[in-house]
């Protein structure tokens, strides 16, 4: 059996169509364009590329987009001041502080400075706290985890009652995706660097989410035949056959796992395109919250 490929690019394109349709209404009826502000500190090449891509997508979608790029040695006060400025700007409906921040900065305090009505990354402690509780609704859900759930739902995969195994417990992906799966009534196991018998635990999964940052770690014999495999990993490995000398792979050994799984996301072209689509979705939601069109 060869797995059905879950095409993240195609699903993200559907979401952009839905966003554009909503924006047309927002602009015509209320004269509002959603606005996203990015805060980037330092020169991390991956972070710069992600922020540039987020800003470009804003322009493509007809969003208002502004960016603050602070130097590597920016102080805690400077970063918090940039966030506060965007908190007060009525043209801004979403604020994104690109992570990771340089080590001298207090990430927790900076994320807590973001107004929760503009926390389109969903990393404010109040939003994450609500996500961790039964019966509470965060204003925003973190983008990559939300993208994983959209891929499952739009591919017609039943989450309720499924055994879900999440590899990784990061604040950005592993933990929030586990909480989202739990909210949708999956039976969730979270694995991490101290977990024993990883292959055995993974083989129990109907839905396996890999978010550990280890190239091609998940092998065919870790996967139950027919399982759904969502690969969040973005790893560069050397490849002398390519022009750049490297290529991108996920946390899953795609070539062998696709022979066992029922569904699988490729890297690139799986979860990756969904992260920015969900960010745009959240920014549109921020604009609707500001316009009083969504009850909070
Ligand atoms: N760094 C890696 N992923 C993300 C993300 O989704 N949001 C932010 N702000 N930083 C990140």
PDB file of C-alpha atoms and ligand atoms in Angstrom:
ATOM      1  CA  UNK A   1       0.000   0.000   0.000  1.00  0.00           C
ATOM      2  CA  UNK A   2       1.218   3.525  -0.730  1.00  0.00           C
ATOM      3  CA  UNK A   3      -0.076   6.327   1.466  1.00  0.00           C
ATOM      4  CA  UNK A   4      -2.332   9.080   0.227  1.00  0.00           C
ATOM      5  CA  UNK A   5      -0.327  12.317   0.206  1.00  0.00           C
ATOM      6  CA  UNK A   6      -1.904  15.182   2.162  1.00  0.00           C
ATOM      7  CA  UNK A   7      -1.192  18.214  -0.036  1.00  0.00           C
ATOM      8  CA  UNK A   8      -0.616  21.150   2.341  1.00  0.00           C
ATOM      9  CA  UNK A   9      -0.097  23.574  -0.540  1.00  0.00           C
ATOM     10  CA  UNK A  10      -3.504  22.773  -2.040  1.00  0.00           C
ATOM     11  CA  UNK A  11      -5.268  22.942   1.340  1.00  0.00           C
ATOM     12  CA  UNK A  12      -3.523  26.255   2.161  1.00  0.00           C
ATOM     13  CA  UNK A  13      -4.668  27.586  -1.244  1.00  0.00           C
ATOM     14  CA  UNK A  14      -8.291  26.741  -0.314  1.00  0.00           C
ATOM     15  CA  UNK A  15      -7.860  28.632   2.969  1.00  0.00           C
ATOM     16  CA  UNK A  16      -6.443  31.673   1.132  1.00  0.00           C
ATOM     17  CA  UNK A  17      -9.518  31.656  -1.140  1.00  0.00           C
ATOM     18  CA  UNK A  18     -11.741  31.660   1.952  1.00  0.00           C
ATOM     19  CA  UNK A  19      -9.678  34.483   3.513  1.00  0.00           C
ATOM     20  CA  UNK A  20      -9.835  36.606   0.338  1.00  0.00           C
ATOM     21  CA  UNK A  21     -13.611  36.192   0.170  1.00  0.00           C
ATOM     22  CA  UNK A  22     -13.960  37.345   3.808  1.00  0.00           C
ATOM     23  CA  UNK A  23     -11.593  40.267   3.286  1.00  0.00           C
ATOM     24  CA  UNK A  24     -13.607  41.511   0.332  1.00  0.00           C
ATOM     25  CA  UNK A  25     -16.665  41.671   2.625  1.00  0.00           C
ATOM     26  CA  UNK A  26     -14.720  43.306   5.503  1.00  0.00           C
ATOM     27  CA  UNK A  27     -13.332  45.965   3.178  1.00  0.00           C
ATOM     28  CA  UNK A  28     -16.604  46.696   1.429  1.00  0.00           C
ATOM     29  CA  UNK A  29     -18.932  46.637   4.457  1.00  0.00           C
ATOM     30  CA  UNK A  30     -16.666  47.967   7.208  1.00  0.00           C
ATOM     31  CA  UNK A  31     -13.717  49.604   5.390  1.00  0.00           C
ATOM     32  CA  UNK A  32     -11.220  47.452   7.321  1.00  0.00           C
ATOM     33  CA  UNK A  33      -8.031  45.756   6.060  1.00  0.00           C
ATOM     34  CA  UNK A  34      -6.500  43.284   8.552  1.00  0.00           C
ATOM     35  CA  UNK A  35      -3.064  44.451   9.758  1.00  0.00           C
ATOM     36  CA  UNK A  36      -0.150  42.295  10.915  1.00  0.00           C
ATOM     37  CA  UNK A  37       2.958  43.603  12.702  1.00  0.00           C
ATOM     38  CA  UNK A  38       6.093  41.455  12.909  1.00  0.00           C
ATOM     39  CA  UNK A  39       8.882  41.920  15.435  1.00  0.00           C
ATOM     40  CA  UNK A  40      12.215  40.367  14.493  1.00  0.00           C
ATOM     41  CA  UNK A  41      15.293  40.587  16.716  1.00  0.00           C
ATOM     42  CA  UNK A  42      18.737  39.786  15.296  1.00  0.00           C
ATOM     43  CA  UNK A  43      19.941  38.163  12.113  1.00  0.00           C
ATOM     44  CA  UNK A  44      18.998  34.456  12.395  1.00  0.00           C
ATOM     45  CA  UNK A  45      18.724  33.566   8.664  1.00  0.00           C
ATOM     46  CA  UNK A  46      15.808  31.134   9.127  1.00  0.00           C
ATOM     47  CA  UNK A  47      13.859  33.681  11.213  1.00  0.00           C
ATOM     48  CA  UNK A  48      14.535  36.421   8.633  1.00  0.00           C
ATOM     49  CA  UNK A  49      13.285  34.151   5.849  1.00  0.00           C
ATOM     50  CA  UNK A  50      10.123  33.216   7.809  1.00  0.00           C
ATOM     51  CA  UNK A  51       9.317  36.850   8.603  1.00  0.00           C
ATOM     52  CA  UNK A  52       9.911  37.939   4.985  1.00  0.00           C
ATOM     53  CA  UNK A  53       7.595  35.183   3.814  1.00  0.00           C
ATOM     54  CA  UNK A  54       4.888  36.183   6.321  1.00  0.00           C
ATOM     55  CA  UNK A  55       5.119  39.820   5.187  1.00  0.00           C
ATOM     56  CA  UNK A  56       4.953  38.850   1.508  1.00  0.00           C
ATOM     57  CA  UNK A  57       1.868  36.717   2.129  1.00  0.00           C
ATOM     58  CA  UNK A  58       0.226  39.696   3.886  1.00  0.00           C
ATOM     59  CA  UNK A  59       0.738  41.818   0.788  1.00  0.00           C
ATOM     60  CA  UNK A  60      -0.555  39.007  -1.471  1.00  0.00           C
ATOM     61  CA  UNK A  61      -3.711  38.737   0.655  1.00  0.00           C
ATOM     62  CA  UNK A  62      -4.353  42.507   0.739  1.00  0.00           C
ATOM     63  CA  UNK A  63      -3.412  42.844   4.432  1.00  0.00           C
ATOM     64  CA  UNK A  64      -1.685  45.885   5.925  1.00  0.00           C
ATOM     65  CA  UNK A  65       1.811  44.767   6.992  1.00  0.00           C
ATOM     66  CA  UNK A  66       4.486  46.469   9.103  1.00  0.00           C
ATOM     67  CA  UNK A  67       7.708  45.124  10.548  1.00  0.00           C
ATOM     68  CA  UNK A  68      10.122  46.150  13.298  1.00  0.00           C
ATOM     69  CA  UNK A  69      13.619  44.707  12.868  1.00  0.00           C
ATOM     70  CA  UNK A  70      15.720  45.243  16.011  1.00  0.00           C
ATOM     71  CA  UNK A  71      19.439  44.503  16.341  1.00  0.00           C
ATOM     72  CA  UNK A  72      20.756  41.315  17.992  1.00  0.00           C
ATOM     73  CA  UNK A  73      21.723  43.306  21.115  1.00  0.00           C
ATOM     74  CA  UNK A  74      18.331  45.011  21.510  1.00  0.00           C
ATOM     75  CA  UNK A  75      17.326  45.406  25.150  1.00  0.00           C
ATOM     76  CA  UNK A  76      14.287  43.863  26.830  1.00  0.00           C
ATOM     77  CA  UNK A  77      12.824  47.382  27.092  1.00  0.00           C
ATOM     78  CA  UNK A  78      13.276  48.059  23.360  1.00  0.00           C
ATOM     79  CA  UNK A  79      11.508  44.852  22.363  1.00  0.00           C
ATOM     80  CA  UNK A  80       8.670  45.382  24.829  1.00  0.00           C
ATOM     81  CA  UNK A  81       8.327  49.008  23.649  1.00  0.00           C
ATOM     82  CA  UNK A  82       7.956  47.812  20.028  1.00  0.00           C
ATOM     83  CA  UNK A  83       5.221  45.391  21.101  1.00  0.00           C
ATOM     84  CA  UNK A  84       3.436  48.106  23.112  1.00  0.00           C
ATOM     85  CA  UNK A  85       3.531  50.473  20.150  1.00  0.00           C
ATOM     86  CA  UNK A  86       1.752  47.865  18.036  1.00  0.00           C
ATOM     87  CA  UNK A  87      -0.689  47.124  20.896  1.00  0.00           C
ATOM     88  CA  UNK A  88      -1.797  50.754  20.684  1.00  0.00           C
ATOM     89  CA  UNK A  89      -1.955  50.978  16.880  1.00  0.00           C
ATOM     90  CA  UNK A  90      -5.583  50.554  15.713  1.00  0.00           C
ATOM     91  CA  UNK A  91      -4.446  49.570  12.194  1.00  0.00           C
ATOM     92  CA  UNK A  92      -2.744  46.476  13.662  1.00  0.00           C
ATOM     93  CA  UNK A  93      -4.855  43.416  14.485  1.00  0.00           C
ATOM     94  CA  UNK A  94      -2.092  40.862  14.927  1.00  0.00           C
ATOM     95  CA  UNK A  95       1.394  41.022  16.477  1.00  0.00           C
ATOM     96  CA  UNK A  96       3.973  38.324  15.851  1.00  0.00           C
ATOM     97  CA  UNK A  97       7.283  38.220  17.726  1.00  0.00           C
ATOM     98  CA  UNK A  98       9.440  35.795  15.766  1.00  0.00           C
ATOM     99  CA  UNK A  99      10.990  33.052  17.930  1.00  0.00           C
ATOM    100  CA  UNK A 100      13.570  32.101  19.007  1.00  0.00           C
ATOM    101  CA  UNK A 101      14.683  35.399  20.534  1.00  0.00           C
ATOM    102  CA  UNK A 102      18.350  36.039  21.427  1.00  0.00           C
ATOM    103  CA  UNK A 103      19.166  34.367  24.745  1.00  0.00           C
ATOM    104  CA  UNK A 104      19.573  37.569  26.782  1.00  0.00           C
ATOM    105  CA  UNK A 105      15.896  38.436  26.271  1.00  0.00           C
ATOM    106  CA  UNK A 106      13.062  37.218  28.501  1.00  0.00           C
ATOM    107  CA  UNK A 107      10.735  35.544  25.975  1.00  0.00           C
ATOM    108  CA  UNK A 108       8.013  34.863  28.532  1.00  0.00           C
ATOM    109  CA  UNK A 109       7.738  38.548  29.510  1.00  0.00           C
ATOM    110  CA  UNK A 110       7.796  39.722  25.887  1.00  0.00           C
ATOM    111  CA  UNK A 111       5.019  37.331  24.835  1.00  0.00           C
ATOM    112  CA  UNK A 112       2.966  38.396  27.865  1.00  0.00           C
ATOM    113  CA  UNK A 113       3.276  42.035  26.718  1.00  0.00           C
ATOM    114  CA  UNK A 114       1.291  41.310  23.540  1.00  0.00           C
ATOM    115  CA  UNK A 115      -2.349  42.347  23.880  1.00  0.00           C
ATOM    116  CA  UNK A 116      -4.333  39.082  23.931  1.00  0.00           C
ATOM    117  CA  UNK A 117      -6.736  40.494  21.322  1.00  0.00           C
ATOM    118  CA  UNK A 118      -3.725  40.751  18.939  1.00  0.00           C
ATOM    119  CA  UNK A 119      -1.934  37.533  19.947  1.00  0.00           C
ATOM    120  CA  UNK A 120      -2.224  35.873  16.529  1.00  0.00           C
ATOM    121  CA  UNK A 121       0.507  33.361  17.419  1.00  0.00           C
ATOM    122  CA  UNK A 122      -1.523  32.212  20.424  1.00  0.00           C
ATOM    123  CA  UNK A 123       1.598  32.192  22.652  1.00  0.00           C
ATOM    124  CA  UNK A 124       0.370  34.662  25.296  1.00  0.00           C
ATOM    125  CA  UNK A 125       0.134  32.772  28.629  1.00  0.00           C
ATOM    126  CA  UNK A 126      -3.604  33.522  28.836  1.00  0.00           C
ATOM    127  CA  UNK A 127      -4.297  32.057  25.396  1.00  0.00           C
ATOM    128  CA  UNK A 128      -2.125  28.984  26.053  1.00  0.00           C
ATOM    129  CA  UNK A 129      -3.684  28.645  29.524  1.00  0.00           C
ATOM    130  CA  UNK A 130      -7.187  28.621  28.055  1.00  0.00           C
ATOM    131  CA  UNK A 131      -6.071  26.069  25.455  1.00  0.00           C
ATOM    132  CA  UNK A 132      -4.904  23.826  28.303  1.00  0.00           C
ATOM    133  CA  UNK A 133      -8.309  23.847  30.006  1.00  0.00           C
ATOM    134  CA  UNK A 134     -11.516  21.999  29.290  1.00  0.00           C
ATOM    135  CA  UNK A 135     -14.444  24.207  28.280  1.00  0.00           C
ATOM    136  CA  UNK A 136     -12.335  27.346  27.726  1.00  0.00           C
ATOM    137  CA  UNK A 137     -11.785  28.968  24.343  1.00  0.00           C
ATOM    138  CA  UNK A 138      -8.528  30.782  23.550  1.00  0.00           C
ATOM    139  CA  UNK A 139      -8.896  33.849  21.331  1.00  0.00           C
ATOM    140  CA  UNK A 140      -6.196  32.436  19.049  1.00  0.00           C
ATOM    141  CA  UNK A 141      -4.700  28.976  18.517  1.00  0.00           C
ATOM    142  CA  UNK A 142      -0.972  28.649  17.621  1.00  0.00           C
ATOM    143  CA  UNK A 143      -0.547  28.538  13.853  1.00  0.00           C
ATOM    144  CA  UNK A 144       1.424  25.345  13.145  1.00  0.00           C
ATOM    145  CA  UNK A 145      -0.695  23.198  15.507  1.00  0.00           C
ATOM    146  CA  UNK A 146      -3.887  24.713  14.042  1.00  0.00           C
ATOM    147  CA  UNK A 147      -2.510  23.908  10.577  1.00  0.00           C
ATOM    148  CA  UNK A 148      -1.987  20.242  11.556  1.00  0.00           C
ATOM    149  CA  UNK A 149      -5.612  19.972  12.699  1.00  0.00           C
ATOM    150  CA  UNK A 150      -6.897  21.655   9.504  1.00  0.00           C
ATOM    151  CA  UNK A 151      -4.946  19.130   7.414  1.00  0.00           C
ATOM    152  CA  UNK A 152      -6.621  16.266   9.296  1.00  0.00           C
ATOM    153  CA  UNK A 153     -10.117  17.755   9.209  1.00  0.00           C
ATOM    154  CA  UNK A 154     -10.006  18.804   5.551  1.00  0.00           C
ATOM    155  CA  UNK A 155      -8.687  15.342   4.602  1.00  0.00           C
ATOM    156  CA  UNK A 156     -11.746  13.772   6.268  1.00  0.00           C
ATOM    157  CA  UNK A 157      -9.747  12.036   9.008  1.00  0.00           C
ATOM    158  CA  UNK A 158     -11.678  11.111  12.159  1.00  0.00           C
ATOM    159  CA  UNK A 159      -9.896  12.503  15.245  1.00  0.00           C
ATOM    160  CA  UNK A 160     -12.489  11.663  17.904  1.00  0.00           C
ATOM    161  CA  UNK A 161     -11.592   8.393  19.625  1.00  0.00           C
ATOM    162  CA  UNK A 162      -8.334   7.979  17.679  1.00  0.00           C
ATOM    163  CA  UNK A 163      -5.044   7.066  19.375  1.00  0.00           C
ATOM    164  CA  UNK A 164      -2.820  10.072  18.707  1.00  0.00           C
ATOM    165  CA  UNK A 165       0.892  10.069  19.455  1.00  0.00           C
ATOM    166  CA  UNK A 166       2.817  13.355  19.389  1.00  0.00           C
ATOM    167  CA  UNK A 167       6.603  13.238  19.202  1.00  0.00           C
ATOM    168  CA  UNK A 168       7.881  16.430  20.847  1.00  0.00           C
ATOM    169  CA  UNK A 169       6.676  18.712  23.649  1.00  0.00           C
ATOM    170  CA  UNK A 170       7.773  22.177  22.451  1.00  0.00           C
ATOM    171  CA  UNK A 171       5.742  25.259  23.366  1.00  0.00           C
ATOM    172  CA  UNK A 172       5.353  26.115  19.672  1.00  0.00           C
ATOM    173  CA  UNK A 173       4.144  22.759  18.323  1.00  0.00           C
ATOM    174  CA  UNK A 174       4.262  19.569  20.426  1.00  0.00           C
ATOM    175  CA  UNK A 175       2.373  20.754  23.469  1.00  0.00           C
ATOM    176  CA  UNK A 176      -0.343  22.845  21.745  1.00  0.00           C
ATOM    177  CA  UNK A 177      -1.001  20.229  19.034  1.00  0.00           C
ATOM    178  CA  UNK A 178      -1.449  17.628  21.798  1.00  0.00           C
ATOM    179  CA  UNK A 179      -3.990  19.892  23.512  1.00  0.00           C
ATOM    180  CA  UNK A 180      -5.873  20.478  20.247  1.00  0.00           C
ATOM    181  CA  UNK A 181      -6.060  16.721  19.606  1.00  0.00           C
ATOM    182  CA  UNK A 182      -7.331  16.216  23.152  1.00  0.00           C
ATOM    183  CA  UNK A 183     -10.029  18.896  22.637  1.00  0.00           C
ATOM    184  CA  UNK A 184     -11.149  16.888  19.623  1.00  0.00           C
ATOM    185  CA  UNK A 185     -11.432  13.774  21.798  1.00  0.00           C
ATOM    186  CA  UNK A 186      -8.352  11.842  20.673  1.00  0.00           C
ATOM    187  CA  UNK A 187      -6.522   9.680  23.220  1.00  0.00           C
ATOM    188  CA  UNK A 188      -3.205  11.514  23.298  1.00  0.00           C
ATOM    189  CA  UNK A 189       0.284  10.319  24.204  1.00  0.00           C
ATOM    190  CA  UNK A 190       3.119  12.881  24.235  1.00  0.00           C
ATOM    191  CA  UNK A 191       6.629  11.498  23.726  1.00  0.00           C
ATOM    192  CA  UNK A 192       9.906  13.344  24.316  1.00  0.00           C
ATOM    193  CA  UNK A 193      13.640  12.830  24.635  1.00  0.00           C
ATOM    194  CA  UNK A 194      13.281  10.760  27.836  1.00  0.00           C
ATOM    195  CA  UNK A 195      10.511   8.486  26.520  1.00  0.00           C
ATOM    196  CA  UNK A 196      11.422   4.802  26.408  1.00  0.00           C
ATOM    197  CA  UNK A 197      10.335   2.422  23.638  1.00  0.00           C
ATOM    198  CA  UNK A 198       9.522   5.160  21.125  1.00  0.00           C
ATOM    199  CA  UNK A 199       8.932   2.804  18.159  1.00  0.00           C
ATOM    200  CA  UNK A 200       6.525   0.730  20.243  1.00  0.00           C
ATOM    201  CA  UNK A 201       4.529   3.778  21.428  1.00  0.00           C
ATOM    202  CA  UNK A 202       4.415   5.241  17.898  1.00  0.00           C
ATOM    203  CA  UNK A 203       3.124   1.939  16.490  1.00  0.00           C
ATOM    204  CA  UNK A 204      -0.022   2.383  18.613  1.00  0.00           C
ATOM    205  CA  UNK A 205      -0.889   5.620  16.808  1.00  0.00           C
ATOM    206  CA  UNK A 206      -3.806   6.055  14.429  1.00  0.00           C
ATOM    207  CA  UNK A 207      -2.517   9.643  14.095  1.00  0.00           C
ATOM    208  CA  UNK A 208       1.218  10.256  14.517  1.00  0.00           C
ATOM    209  CA  UNK A 209       2.515  13.849  14.694  1.00  0.00           C
ATOM    210  CA  UNK A 210       6.306  14.220  14.498  1.00  0.00           C
ATOM    211  CA  UNK A 211       7.675  17.541  15.801  1.00  0.00           C
ATOM    212  CA  UNK A 212      11.129  16.846  17.205  1.00  0.00           C
ATOM    213  CA  UNK A 213      13.572  18.359  14.697  1.00  0.00           C
ATOM    214  CA  UNK A 214      15.438  15.093  14.046  1.00  0.00           C
ATOM    215  CA  UNK A 215      15.867  14.369  10.325  1.00  0.00           C
ATOM    216  CA  UNK A 216      14.122  11.163   9.159  1.00  0.00           C
ATOM    217  CA  UNK A 217      13.824   9.805  12.703  1.00  0.00           C
ATOM    218  CA  UNK A 218      10.472   8.033  12.202  1.00  0.00           C
ATOM    219  CA  UNK A 219      11.006   4.787  10.310  1.00  0.00           C
ATOM    220  CA  UNK A 220       8.549   2.441   8.598  1.00  0.00           C
ATOM    221  CA  UNK A 221       8.540  -0.002  11.527  1.00  0.00           C
ATOM    222  CA  UNK A 222       7.431   2.826  13.883  1.00  0.00           C
ATOM    223  CA  UNK A 223       4.151   3.202  11.986  1.00  0.00           C
ATOM    224  CA  UNK A 224       0.970   1.135  12.176  1.00  0.00           C
ATOM    225  CA  UNK A 225      -0.228   0.129   8.700  1.00  0.00           C
ATOM    226  CA  UNK A 226      -2.824   2.669   7.546  1.00  0.00           C
ATOM    227  CA  UNK A 227      -1.936   5.318  10.158  1.00  0.00           C
ATOM    228  CA  UNK A 228      -2.005   9.057   9.433  1.00  0.00           C
ATOM    229  CA  UNK A 229       1.460  10.632   9.667  1.00  0.00           C
ATOM    230  CA  UNK A 230       1.816  14.421  10.060  1.00  0.00           C
ATOM    231  CA  UNK A 231       5.423  15.555   9.695  1.00  0.00           C
ATOM    232  CA  UNK A 232       6.145  18.972  11.228  1.00  0.00           C
ATOM    233  CA  UNK A 233       9.944  18.687  10.900  1.00  0.00           C
ATOM    234  CA  UNK A 234      11.954  21.114   8.769  1.00  0.00           C
ATOM    235  CA  UNK A 235      15.566  19.922   8.718  1.00  0.00           C
ATOM    236  CA  UNK A 236      18.365  20.730   6.261  1.00  0.00           C
ATOM    237  CA  UNK A 237      20.651  17.822   5.457  1.00  0.00           C
ATOM    238  CA  UNK A 238      23.721  17.784   3.191  1.00  0.00           C
ATOM    239  CA  UNK A 239      23.032  16.626  -0.366  1.00  0.00           C
ATOM    240  CA  UNK A 240      25.870  17.056  -2.861  1.00  0.00           C
ATOM    241  CA  UNK A 241      23.505  16.236  -5.772  1.00  0.00           C
ATOM    242  CA  UNK A 242      21.623  19.539  -5.304  1.00  0.00           C
ATOM    243  CA  UNK A 243      22.780  22.995  -6.426  1.00  0.00           C
ATOM    244  CA  UNK A 244      22.752  24.372  -2.877  1.00  0.00           C
ATOM    245  CA  UNK A 245      24.520  21.268  -1.485  1.00  0.00           C
ATOM    246  CA  UNK A 246      21.648  20.584   0.935  1.00  0.00           C
ATOM    247  CA  UNK A 247      17.972  19.692   0.954  1.00  0.00           C
ATOM    248  CA  UNK A 248      15.027  19.875   3.300  1.00  0.00           C
ATOM    249  CA  UNK A 249      13.674  16.749   5.000  1.00  0.00           C
ATOM    250  CA  UNK A 250      11.145  16.162   7.758  1.00  0.00           C
ATOM    251  CA  UNK A 251      11.303  14.168  10.988  1.00  0.00           C
ATOM    252  CA  UNK A 252       9.818  11.216   9.089  1.00  0.00           C
ATOM    253  CA  UNK A 253      11.677   8.960   6.659  1.00  0.00           C
ATOM    254  CA  UNK A 254       9.142   9.762   3.922  1.00  0.00           C
ATOM    255  CA  UNK A 255      10.278   7.206   1.326  1.00  0.00           C
ATOM    256  CA  UNK A 256       9.925   4.224   3.618  1.00  0.00           C
ATOM    257  CA  UNK A 257       7.006   5.431   5.782  1.00  0.00           C
ATOM    258  CA  UNK A 258       4.790   6.209   2.749  1.00  0.00           C
ATOM    259  CA  UNK A 259       4.780   2.465   2.010  1.00  0.00           C
ATOM    260  CA  UNK A 260       3.131   1.720   5.384  1.00  0.00           C
ATOM    261  CA  UNK A 261       1.025   4.776   6.299  1.00  0.00           C
ATOM    262  CA  UNK A 262      -2.529   5.450   5.093  1.00  0.00           C
ATOM    263  CA  UNK A 263      -1.953   9.211   4.795  1.00  0.00           C
ATOM    264  CA  UNK A 264       1.260  11.231   5.003  1.00  0.00           C
ATOM    265  CA  UNK A 265       2.314  14.890   4.710  1.00  0.00           C
ATOM    266  CA  UNK A 266       5.386  15.582   2.555  1.00  0.00           C
ATOM    267  CA  UNK A 267       8.250  17.934   3.454  1.00  0.00           C
ATOM    268  CA  UNK A 268       8.241  20.445   1.879  1.00  0.00           C
ATOM    269  CA  UNK A 269       4.593  20.995   0.918  1.00  0.00           C
ATOM    270  CA  UNK A 270       2.778  19.521   3.914  1.00  0.00           C
ATOM    271  CA  UNK A 271       2.509  21.329   7.242  1.00  0.00           C
ATOM    272  CA  UNK A 272       4.837  24.202   6.180  1.00  0.00           C
ATOM    273  CA  UNK A 273       2.383  26.086   3.904  1.00  0.00           C
ATOM    274  CA  UNK A 274      -0.320  25.742   6.575  1.00  0.00           C
ATOM    275  CA  UNK A 275       1.560  27.751   9.233  1.00  0.00           C
ATOM    276  CA  UNK A 276       1.363  31.027   7.315  1.00  0.00           C
ATOM    277  CA  UNK A 277      -2.178  30.312   6.075  1.00  0.00           C
ATOM    278  CA  UNK A 278      -3.294  29.927   9.711  1.00  0.00           C
ATOM    279  CA  UNK A 279      -1.418  33.107  10.677  1.00  0.00           C
ATOM    280  CA  UNK A 280      -3.389  34.996   8.015  1.00  0.00           C
ATOM    281  CA  UNK A 281      -6.569  33.324   9.259  1.00  0.00           C
ATOM    282  CA  UNK A 282      -5.794  34.437  12.831  1.00  0.00           C
ATOM    283  CA  UNK A 283      -4.992  38.000  11.700  1.00  0.00           C
ATOM    284  CA  UNK A 284      -8.320  38.180   9.881  1.00  0.00           C
ATOM    285  CA  UNK A 285      -9.930  36.927  13.114  1.00  0.00           C
ATOM    286  CA  UNK A 286      -8.097  39.711  15.010  1.00  0.00           C
ATOM    287  CA  UNK A 287      -9.579  42.277  12.632  1.00  0.00           C
ATOM    288  CA  UNK A 288     -13.058  40.819  13.161  1.00  0.00           C
ATOM    289  CA  UNK A 289     -12.579  40.902  16.949  1.00  0.00           C
ATOM    290  CA  UNK A 290     -11.502  44.579  16.755  1.00  0.00           C
ATOM    291  CA  UNK A 291     -14.579  45.382  14.639  1.00  0.00           C
ATOM    292  CA  UNK A 292     -16.834  43.708  17.216  1.00  0.00           C
ATOM    293  CA  UNK A 293     -17.894  41.046  14.706  1.00  0.00           C
ATOM    294  CA  UNK A 294     -16.786  38.176  16.991  1.00  0.00           C
ATOM    295  CA  UNK A 295     -17.849  37.810  20.624  1.00  0.00           C
ATOM    296  CA  UNK A 296     -14.853  37.265  22.913  1.00  0.00           C
TER     297      UNK A 296
HETATM  298  N1  LIG B   1       9.358  30.243  15.201  1.00  0.00           N
HETATM  299  C1  LIG B   1       9.076  29.033  14.657  1.00  0.00           C
HETATM  300  N2  LIG B   1       7.743  28.895  14.449  1.00  0.00           N
HETATM  301  C2  LIG B   1       7.185  30.045  14.886  1.00  0.00           C
HETATM  302  C3  LIG B   1       5.830  30.504  14.922  1.00  0.00           C
HETATM  303  O1  LIG B   1       4.873  29.824  14.547  1.00  0.00           O
HETATM  304  N3  LIG B   1       5.663  31.768  15.414  1.00  0.00           N
HETATM  305  C4  LIG B   1       6.703  32.529  15.874  1.00  0.00           C
HETATM  306  N4  LIG B   1       6.426  33.725  16.360  1.00  0.00           N
HETATM  307  N5  LIG B   1       7.949  32.121  15.851  1.00  0.00           N
HETATM  308  C5  LIG B   1       8.191  30.895  15.356  1.00  0.00           C
END
